[in-house]
PDB file of C-alpha atoms in Angstrom:
ATOM      1  CA  MET A   1       2.219 -14.816  -3.360  1.00  0.00           C
ATOM      2  CA  PRO A   2       3.037 -11.730  -5.380  1.00  0.00           C
ATOM      3  CA  LEU A   3       2.235  -8.089  -4.598  1.00  0.00           C
ATOM      4  CA  VAL A   4       0.279  -5.246  -6.353  1.00  0.00           C
ATOM      5  CA  ARG A   5       2.966  -3.103  -6.497  1.00  0.00           C
ATOM      6  CA  ASP A   6       5.315  -5.993  -8.017  1.00  0.00           C
ATOM      7  CA  VAL A   7       3.103  -6.956 -11.125  1.00  0.00           C
ATOM      8  CA  MET A   8       2.195  -3.604 -12.439  1.00  0.00           C
ATOM      9  CA  GLY A   9       4.827  -2.478 -14.954  1.00  0.00           C
ATOM     10  CA  SER A  10       5.379  -6.425 -15.615  1.00  0.00           C
ATOM     11  CA  ALA A  11       5.833  -7.668 -19.250  1.00  0.00           C
ATOM     12  CA  VAL A  12       2.827  -9.983 -20.756  1.00  0.00           C
ATOM     13  CA  THR A  13       4.416 -12.748 -23.174  1.00  0.00           C
ATOM     14  CA  GLY A  14       2.930 -15.282 -25.100  1.00  0.00           C
ATOM     15  CA  PRO A  15       4.215 -19.056 -25.910  1.00  0.00           C
ATOM     16  CA  GLY A  16       7.610 -18.480 -27.118  1.00  0.00           C
ATOM     17  CA  GLY A  17       7.908 -14.990 -25.293  1.00  0.00           C
ATOM     18  CA  ARG A  18       5.952 -12.924 -28.228  1.00  0.00           C
ATOM     19  CA  ALA A  19       5.814  -9.722 -26.157  1.00  0.00           C
ATOM     20  CA  LEU A  20       1.951  -9.447 -25.638  1.00  0.00           C
ATOM     21  CA  GLY A  21       2.188  -5.699 -23.641  1.00  0.00           C
ATOM     22  CA  GLU A  22       3.312  -4.594 -20.015  1.00  0.00           C
ATOM     23  CA  VAL A  23       0.209  -4.842 -17.119  1.00  0.00           C
ATOM     24  CA  LYS A  24      -0.661  -1.137 -16.424  1.00  0.00           C
ATOM     25  CA  ARG A  25      -2.797  -1.537 -13.785  1.00  0.00           C
ATOM     26  CA  VAL A  26      -4.006  -4.887 -11.285  1.00  0.00           C
ATOM     27  CA  LEU A  27      -7.725  -5.036 -11.089  1.00  0.00           C
ATOM     28  CA  PHE A  28     -10.011  -6.092  -8.657  1.00  0.00           C
ATOM     29  CA  HIS A  29     -13.584  -7.866  -8.569  1.00  0.00           C
ATOM     30  CA  PRO A  30     -16.497  -4.598  -8.019  1.00  0.00           C
ATOM     31  CA  SER A  31     -16.987  -6.003  -4.284  1.00  0.00           C
ATOM     32  CA  GLU A  32     -15.006  -8.734  -3.162  1.00  0.00           C
ATOM     33  CA  ALA A  33     -11.321  -8.980  -2.202  1.00  0.00           C
ATOM     34  CA  ARG A  34      -9.993 -10.375  -4.677  1.00  0.00           C
ATOM     35  CA  VAL A  35      -8.021 -10.037  -8.219  1.00  0.00           C
ATOM     36  CA  VAL A  36      -9.712 -10.191 -11.450  1.00  0.00           C
ATOM     37  CA  GLY A  37      -7.259  -9.358 -13.910  1.00  0.00           C
ATOM     38  CA  PHE A  38      -4.913  -6.955 -15.503  1.00  0.00           C
ATOM     39  CA  GLU A  39      -4.902  -3.809 -17.501  1.00  0.00           C
ATOM     40  CA  VAL A  40      -2.143  -4.359 -20.762  1.00  0.00           C
ATOM     41  CA  VAL A  41      -0.754  -1.774 -22.256  1.00  0.00           C
ATOM     42  CA  PRO A  42       0.094  -3.558 -25.409  1.00  0.00           C
ATOM     43  CA  PRO A  43       3.200  -2.518 -27.839  1.00  0.00           C
ATOM     44  CA  PRO A  44       2.986   0.053 -29.858  1.00  0.00           C
ATOM     45  CA  LEU A  45       1.677  -0.516 -33.763  1.00  0.00           C
ATOM     46  CA  LEU A  46       4.925  -0.462 -35.455  1.00  0.00           C
ATOM     47  CA  LEU A  47       6.735   0.826 -32.752  1.00  0.00           C
ATOM     48  CA  LEU A  48       5.096   4.009 -33.233  1.00  0.00           C
ATOM     49  CA  VAL A  49       1.148   4.121 -33.129  1.00  0.00           C
ATOM     50  CA  PRO A  50      -0.311   3.797 -29.706  1.00  0.00           C
ATOM     51  CA  ARG A  51      -2.760   0.818 -29.310  1.00  0.00           C
ATOM     52  CA  PRO A  52      -5.780   0.694 -26.814  1.00  0.00           C
ATOM     53  CA  VAL A  53      -5.561  -0.884 -23.936  1.00  0.00           C
ATOM     54  CA  ARG A  54      -6.487  -4.492 -23.935  1.00  0.00           C
ATOM     55  CA  TYR A  55      -7.125  -6.814 -20.345  1.00  0.00           C
ATOM     56  CA  LEU A  56      -5.771 -10.371 -18.862  1.00  0.00           C
ATOM     57  CA  PRO A  57      -8.250 -12.093 -16.709  1.00  0.00           C
ATOM     58  CA  ILE A  58      -5.765 -13.725 -13.819  1.00  0.00           C
ATOM     59  CA  GLU A  59      -6.544 -17.391 -15.205  1.00  0.00           C
ATOM     60  CA  ASP A  60      -5.159 -16.821 -18.176  1.00  0.00           C
ATOM     61  CA  VAL A  61      -1.833 -16.612 -16.894  1.00  0.00           C
ATOM     62  CA  GLU A  62       0.124 -19.586 -16.888  1.00  0.00           C
ATOM     63  CA  ARG A  63       3.568 -18.885 -15.550  1.00  0.00           C
ATOM     64  CA  TRP A  64       4.451 -16.223 -13.532  1.00  0.00           C
ATOM     65  CA  GLY A  65       8.147 -15.300 -13.439  1.00  0.00           C
ATOM     66  CA  ASP A  66      10.440 -12.267 -12.602  1.00  0.00           C
ATOM     67  CA  ARG A  67       8.238  -9.381 -13.913  1.00  0.00           C
ATOM     68  CA  VAL A  68       6.860 -11.642 -16.736  1.00  0.00           C
ATOM     69  CA  LEU A  69       3.272 -12.976 -16.887  1.00  0.00           C
ATOM     70  CA  ARG A  70       2.645 -15.407 -19.526  1.00  0.00           C
ATOM     71  CA  THR A  71      -0.222 -16.792 -20.938  1.00  0.00           C
ATOM     72  CA  ARG A  72      -1.802 -19.231 -22.911  1.00  0.00           C
ATOM     73  CA  ALA A  73      -2.683 -17.654 -25.838  1.00  0.00           C
ATOM     74  CA  ARG A  74      -0.891 -15.815 -28.690  1.00  0.00           C
ATOM     75  CA  ARG A  75      -2.902 -12.809 -28.194  1.00  0.00           C
ATOM     76  CA  LEU A  76      -5.006 -11.135 -25.376  1.00  0.00           C
ATOM     77  CA  PRO A  77      -8.880 -12.238 -25.560  1.00  0.00           C
ATOM     78  CA  SER A  78     -10.853  -9.483 -26.668  1.00  0.00           C
ATOM     79  CA  ARG A  79     -12.627  -7.057 -24.915  1.00  0.00           C
ATOM     80  CA  ARG A  80     -15.961  -8.561 -24.864  1.00  0.00           C
ATOM     81  CA  ALA A  81     -14.512 -12.417 -24.319  1.00  0.00           C
ATOM     82  CA  GLY A  82     -12.691 -11.669 -21.060  1.00  0.00           C
ATOM     83  CA  GLU A  83     -15.889  -9.735 -19.979  1.00  0.00           C
ATOM     84  CA  ARG A  84     -18.159 -12.917 -20.561  1.00  0.00           C
ATOM     85  CA  ARG A  85     -16.213 -15.032 -18.309  1.00  0.00           C
ATOM     86  CA  LEU A  86     -16.092 -12.277 -15.871  1.00  0.00           C
ATOM     87  CA  GLY A  87     -19.400 -12.029 -15.661  1.00  0.00           C
ATOM     88  CA  PHE A  88     -19.208  -7.931 -15.598  1.00  0.00           C
ATOM     89  CA  SER A  89     -17.751  -5.520 -17.694  1.00  0.00           C
ATOM     90  CA  TRP A  90     -14.148  -4.677 -17.009  1.00  0.00           C
ATOM     91  CA  ASP A  91     -15.282  -0.567 -16.371  1.00  0.00           C
ATOM     92  CA  ALA A  92     -16.699  -1.897 -13.604  1.00  0.00           C
ATOM     93  CA  THR A  93     -13.418  -3.570 -11.732  1.00  0.00           C
ATOM     94  CA  VAL A  94     -11.126  -1.686  -9.101  1.00  0.00           C
ATOM     95  CA  VAL A  95      -7.552  -0.470  -8.170  1.00  0.00           C
ATOM     96  CA  TRP A  96      -7.087  -0.705  -4.791  1.00  0.00           C
ATOM     97  CA  ARG A  97      -3.959   0.986  -4.926  1.00  0.00           C
ATOM     98  CA  GLY A  98      -4.324   4.406  -3.270  1.00  0.00           C
ATOM     99  CA  MET A  99      -7.681   3.519  -2.517  1.00  0.00           C
ATOM    100  CA  PRO A 100      -9.551   4.890   0.921  1.00  0.00           C
ATOM    101  CA  VAL A 101      -9.458   1.952   3.430  1.00  0.00           C
ATOM    102  CA  ALA A 102     -12.272   2.173   6.221  1.00  0.00           C
ATOM    103  CA  ALA A 103     -13.567   0.582   9.042  1.00  0.00           C
ATOM    104  CA  VAL A 104     -17.479  -1.060   9.075  1.00  0.00           C
ATOM    105  CA  SER A 105     -17.672   1.625  11.826  1.00  0.00           C
ATOM    106  CA  GLY A 106     -16.760   4.213   9.539  1.00  0.00           C
ATOM    107  CA  ARG A 107     -13.755   5.107  11.189  1.00  0.00           C
ATOM    108  CA  GLU A 108     -11.438   5.904   8.223  1.00  0.00           C
ATOM    109  CA  VAL A 109      -7.891   4.261   8.584  1.00  0.00           C
ATOM    110  CA  GLY A 110      -6.456   5.194   5.978  1.00  0.00           C
ATOM    111  CA  ARG A 111      -5.686   4.475   2.345  1.00  0.00           C
ATOM    112  CA  VAL A 112      -4.289   1.019   0.599  1.00  0.00           C
ATOM    113  CA  HIS A 113      -0.503   1.179   0.189  1.00  0.00           C
ATOM    114  CA  ASP A 114      -0.161  -2.923  -1.372  1.00  0.00           C
ATOM    115  CA  ALA A 115      -1.811  -5.749  -1.263  1.00  0.00           C
ATOM    116  CA  GLY A 116      -0.733  -9.537  -1.496  1.00  0.00           C
ATOM    117  CA  PHE A 117      -2.914 -12.330  -3.822  1.00  0.00           C
ATOM    118  CA  THR A 118      -2.680 -15.518  -4.610  1.00  0.00           C
ATOM    119  CA  LYS A 119      -2.071 -16.339  -8.239  1.00  0.00           C
ATOM    120  CA  VAL A 120      -4.540 -18.888  -8.771  1.00  0.00           C
ATOM    121  CA  SER A 121      -7.922 -17.952  -7.881  1.00  0.00           C
ATOM    122  CA  GLY A 122      -6.607 -14.354  -7.254  1.00  0.00           C
ATOM    123  CA  SER A 123      -7.674 -14.045  -3.669  1.00  0.00           C
ATOM    124  CA  LEU A 124      -6.439 -11.629  -1.238  1.00  0.00           C
ATOM    125  CA  THR A 125      -4.041 -12.725   1.636  1.00  0.00           C
ATOM    126  CA  ARG A 126      -3.157  -9.602   2.967  1.00  0.00           C
ATOM    127  CA  LEU A 127      -3.663  -5.627   2.855  1.00  0.00           C
ATOM    128  CA  LYS A 128      -0.649  -2.674   3.696  1.00  0.00           C
ATOM    129  CA  VAL A 129      -2.224   0.392   4.314  1.00  0.00           C
ATOM    130  CA  THR A 130      -0.750   3.670   4.840  1.00  0.00           C
ATOM    131  CA  ALA A 131      -1.215   7.173   6.593  1.00  0.00           C
ATOM    132  CA  GLY A 132       1.347   8.987   4.584  1.00  0.00           C
ATOM    133  CA  ALA A 133       4.912   9.129   3.937  1.00  0.00           C
ATOM    134  CA  VAL A 134       5.140  11.129   7.042  1.00  0.00           C
ATOM    135  CA  ASN A 135       3.293   8.974   9.212  1.00  0.00           C
ATOM    136  CA  ASP A 136       4.240   5.753   7.993  1.00  0.00           C
ATOM    137  CA  ALA A 137       8.057   7.384   8.698  1.00  0.00           C
ATOM    138  CA  ALA A 138       7.506   7.797  12.196  1.00  0.00           C
ATOM    139  CA  PHE A 139       4.895   5.699  13.648  1.00  0.00           C
ATOM    140  CA  GLY A 140       4.686   2.520  10.340  1.00  0.00           C
ATOM    141  CA  THR A 141       1.955   1.093   8.831  1.00  0.00           C
ATOM    142  CA  ILE A 142      -0.674  -1.210   9.300  1.00  0.00           C
ATOM    143  CA  GLU A 143      -0.777  -4.503   7.804  1.00  0.00           C
ATOM    144  CA  ALA A 144      -4.413  -6.352   7.869  1.00  0.00           C
ATOM    145  CA  PRO A 145      -4.497  -9.772   7.249  1.00  0.00           C
ATOM    146  CA  ALA A 146      -6.659 -11.192   4.720  1.00  0.00           C
ATOM    147  CA  ALA A 147      -9.976 -12.226   7.038  1.00  0.00           C
ATOM    148  CA  SER A 148     -10.335  -9.128   8.331  1.00  0.00           C
ATOM    149  CA  VAL A 149     -10.830  -7.560   4.255  1.00  0.00           C
ATOM    150  CA  ILE A 150     -14.346  -6.801   4.017  1.00  0.00           C
ATOM    151  CA  GLY A 151     -14.448  -6.056   0.427  1.00  0.00           C
ATOM    152  CA  PHE A 152     -15.268  -2.623  -1.602  1.00  0.00           C
ATOM    153  CA  ASP A 153     -18.329  -0.841  -1.015  1.00  0.00           C
ATOM    154  CA  GLY A 154     -18.066   1.760  -3.637  1.00  0.00           C
ATOM    155  CA  ALA A 155     -16.302   4.717  -2.225  1.00  0.00           C
ATOM    156  CA  SER A 156     -13.493   2.583   0.236  1.00  0.00           C
ATOM    157  CA  VAL A 157     -12.314  -0.930   1.031  1.00  0.00           C
ATOM    158  CA  VAL A 158     -14.110  -1.840   3.855  1.00  0.00           C
ATOM    159  CA  VAL A 159     -12.374  -3.852   6.878  1.00  0.00           C
ATOM    160  CA  ASP A 160     -12.942  -5.282  10.496  1.00  0.00           C
ATOM    161  CA  ASP A 161     -13.294  -2.117  13.382  1.00  0.00           C
ATOM    162  CA  SER A 162     -10.081  -4.325  14.919  1.00  0.00           C
ATOM    163  CA  VAL A 163      -7.794  -3.029  12.351  1.00  0.00           C
ATOM    164  CA  ALA A 164      -8.777   0.684  12.719  1.00  0.00           C
ATOM    165  CA  LEU A 165      -7.999  -0.203  16.462  1.00  0.00           C
ATOM    166  CA  SER A 166      -4.621  -2.285  15.896  1.00  0.00           C
ATOM    167  CA  GLY A 167      -1.302  -0.397  16.089  1.00  0.00           C
ATOM    168  CA  PRO A 168       0.799   0.094  13.118  1.00  0.00           C
ATOM    169  CA  GLU A 169       4.115  -2.042  12.998  1.00  0.00           C
ATOM    170  CA  GLY A 170       7.667  -0.117  12.410  1.00  0.00           C
ATOM    171  CA  GLY A 171       8.215   3.313  11.983  1.00  0.00           C
ATOM    172  CA  ALA A 172      11.088   5.285  13.893  1.00  0.00           C
ATOM    173  CA  ILE A 173       9.244   6.554  16.838  1.00  0.00           C
ATOM    174  CA  ARG A 174       8.003   3.412  17.679  1.00  0.00           C
ATOM    175  CA  ALA A 175      11.386   2.265  17.488  1.00  0.00           C
ATOM    176  CA  ALA A 176      12.797   4.449  19.452  1.00  0.00           C
ATOM    177  CA  GLY A 177      10.862   4.432  22.372  1.00  0.00           C
ATOM    178  CA  ALA A 178      10.950   0.424  22.428  1.00  0.00           C
ATOM    179  CA  ALA A 179      14.583   0.524  22.392  1.00  0.00           C
ATOM    180  CA  ALA A 180      14.946   3.202  25.677  1.00  0.00           C
ATOM    181  CA  ALA A 181      12.770   1.222  27.286  1.00  0.00           C
ATOM    182  CA  GLY A 182      15.218  -1.433  27.529  1.00  0.00           C
ATOM    183  CA  VAL A 183      18.832   0.532  27.767  1.00  0.00           C
ATOM    184  CA  GLY A 184      17.809   3.259  30.031  1.00  0.00           C
ATOM    185  CA  GLU A 185      17.950   6.798  30.605  1.00  0.00           C
ATOM    186  CA  MET A 186      21.627   7.453  28.917  1.00  0.00           C
ATOM    187  CA  VAL A 187      20.386   6.498  25.517  1.00  0.00           C
ATOM    188  CA  ARG A 188      17.875   8.611  25.388  1.00  0.00           C
ATOM    189  CA  PRO A 189      18.959  11.837  24.022  1.00  0.00           C
ATOM    190  CA  ALA A 190      20.344   9.912  20.711  1.00  0.00           C
ATOM    191  CA  LEU A 191      17.063   7.764  20.641  1.00  0.00           C
ATOM    192  CA  GLU A 192      15.136  11.043  20.364  1.00  0.00           C
ATOM    193  CA  GLU A 193      17.650  12.783  18.298  1.00  0.00           C
ATOM    194  CA  ALA A 194      17.569   9.672  15.602  1.00  0.00           C
ATOM    195  CA  ALA A 195      13.439  10.036  15.806  1.00  0.00           C
ATOM    196  CA  VAL A 196      13.002  13.428  15.664  1.00  0.00           C
ATOM    197  CA  LYS A 197      15.858  13.643  12.427  1.00  0.00           C
ATOM    198  CA  THR A 198      13.841  11.295  10.535  1.00  0.00           C
ATOM    199  CA  VAL A 199      10.621  12.884  10.991  1.00  0.00           C
ATOM    200  CA  SER A 200      12.057  16.254  10.094  1.00  0.00           C
ATOM    201  CA  ALA A 201      13.660  14.914   6.935  1.00  0.00           C
ATOM    202  CA  GLY A 202       9.835  14.033   5.973  1.00  0.00           C
ATOM    203  CA  LEU A 203       8.404  17.039   6.981  1.00  0.00           C
ATOM    204  CA  ALA A 204      11.149  19.089   4.741  1.00  0.00           C
ATOM    205  CA  ALA A 205      10.142  17.608   2.237  1.00  0.00           C
ATOM    206  CA  ALA A 206       6.472  18.316   2.374  1.00  0.00           C
ATOM    207  CA  LYS A 207       7.480  22.347   2.799  1.00  0.00           C
ATOM    208  CA  VAL A 208       6.872  23.367  -0.691  1.00  0.00           C
ATOM    209  CA  VAL A 209       7.484  27.297   0.217  1.00  0.00           C
ATOM    210  CA  SER A 210       8.482  28.019   3.794  1.00  0.00           C
ATOM    211  CA  GLY A 211       5.738  30.928   3.838  1.00  0.00           C
ATOM    212  CA  SER A 212       3.094  28.788   1.694  1.00  0.00           C
ATOM    213  CA  GLN A 213       0.172  27.132   3.081  1.00  0.00           C
ATOM    214  CA  ALA A 214       1.566  23.199   2.966  1.00  0.00           C
ATOM    215  CA  GLY A 215       4.571  24.872   4.545  1.00  0.00           C
ATOM    216  CA  ARG A 216       2.934  26.121   7.297  1.00  0.00           C
ATOM    217  CA  ALA A 217       0.599  22.930   8.323  1.00  0.00           C
ATOM    218  CA  ALA A 218       3.991  20.911   8.284  1.00  0.00           C
ATOM    219  CA  GLY A 219       5.695  23.206  10.409  1.00  0.00           C
ATOM    220  CA  ARG A 220       2.413  22.811  12.968  1.00  0.00           C
ATOM    221  CA  ALA A 221       2.651  19.109  12.185  1.00  0.00           C
ATOM    222  CA  TRP A 222       6.539  19.157  13.278  1.00  0.00           C
ATOM    223  CA  HIS A 223       5.853  20.715  16.690  1.00  0.00           C
ATOM    224  CA  GLY A 224       3.522  18.232  17.773  1.00  0.00           C
ATOM    225  CA  VAL A 225       5.506  14.950  16.718  1.00  0.00           C
ATOM    226  CA  LYS A 226       8.218  16.504  18.161  1.00  0.00           C
ATOM    227  CA  GLY A 227       6.591  16.696  21.397  1.00  0.00           C
ATOM    228  CA  PHE A 228       5.103  13.149  21.162  1.00  0.00           C
ATOM    229  CA  VAL A 229       8.526  11.936  20.890  1.00  0.00           C
ATOM    230  CA  ARG A 230       9.693  13.606  24.106  1.00  0.00           C
ATOM    231  CA  GLU A 231       6.649  12.738  26.129  1.00  0.00           C
ATOM    232  CA  ALA A 232       7.059   8.832  24.989  1.00  0.00           C
ATOM    233  CA  LEU A 233      10.863   8.736  25.830  1.00  0.00           C
ATOM    234  CA  GLU A 234      10.122  10.331  29.171  1.00  0.00           C
ATOM    235  CA  PRO A 235      10.972   7.660  32.375  1.00  0.00           C
ATOM    236  CA  GLU A 236       7.921   6.557  33.962  1.00  0.00           C
ATOM    237  CA  PRO A 237       6.473   8.231  36.944  1.00  0.00           C
ATOM    238  CA  ASP A 238       6.920   6.595  40.382  1.00  0.00           C
ATOM    239  CA  ALA A 239       4.046   6.188  42.880  1.00  0.00           C
ATOM    240  CA  ASP A 240       4.359   9.725  43.882  1.00  0.00           C
ATOM    241  CA  GLY A 241       3.903  11.215  40.540  1.00  0.00           C
ATOM    242  CA  LYS A 242       7.270  11.961  39.999  1.00  0.00           C
ATOM    243  CA  ARG A 243       9.383  10.889  36.805  1.00  0.00           C
ATOM    244  CA  GLU A 244      12.876   8.946  38.440  1.00  0.00           C
ATOM    245  CA  ARG A 245      15.859  10.414  37.330  1.00  0.00           C
ATOM    246  CA  THR A 246      19.009   8.525  36.666  1.00  0.00           C
ATOM    247  CA  ASP A 247      21.255  10.942  35.316  1.00  0.00           C
ATOM    248  CA  GLU A 248      22.587  12.173  38.652  1.00  0.00           C
ATOM    249  CA  PRO A 249      25.479  10.691  39.968  1.00  0.00           C
TER     250      PRO A 249
END
């Protein structure tokens, strides 16, 4: 099952390998959770003059190769012909990648990082949601099954509330916490250091100028995450409410 990011930039060819263009965007149905086609940039005329974008319905893809989509026809269909087959305008289609993701309740979940779909019908197979590079590195990303994705409501990709309540997968902090639970207190300092370094690297990249507004915001985020790491790696309190220490002889 292809992913959107893997298809973007793929060559589009006709019979005999005739070059028809390159996929610029993967286009979803105006409201449903399925891919309907691709925006294609044709080769420049005489290798110099840019040509208007064309559109390729997903049903016209005859063969899926490694970064190559092969069509049945020697030319891409006209815009009007494609729209007649779709039943709506290409302008009504939606580029999901980067689109806000919200739960039915209205709670913000993140943004679309990627999406998988079937080659024949274009039906969604999974949705990857990001909360931003720094958060993803620290806490991981959310991957929602197709059954939990409702569609597009004109502003956001809508998912079940269960997606908003599900925890992310992966991430340095989560990995460090899970490992610490099994290996004991003696390795906690090393795990904390690894998690903190991972997060600080992303925050450092966000600091455009140390004294800028972005830099100050990154600094505040850094202190919050650092405290979270240390709290997450602290031993659980005993029955008296005191945290058990195992570093004493």
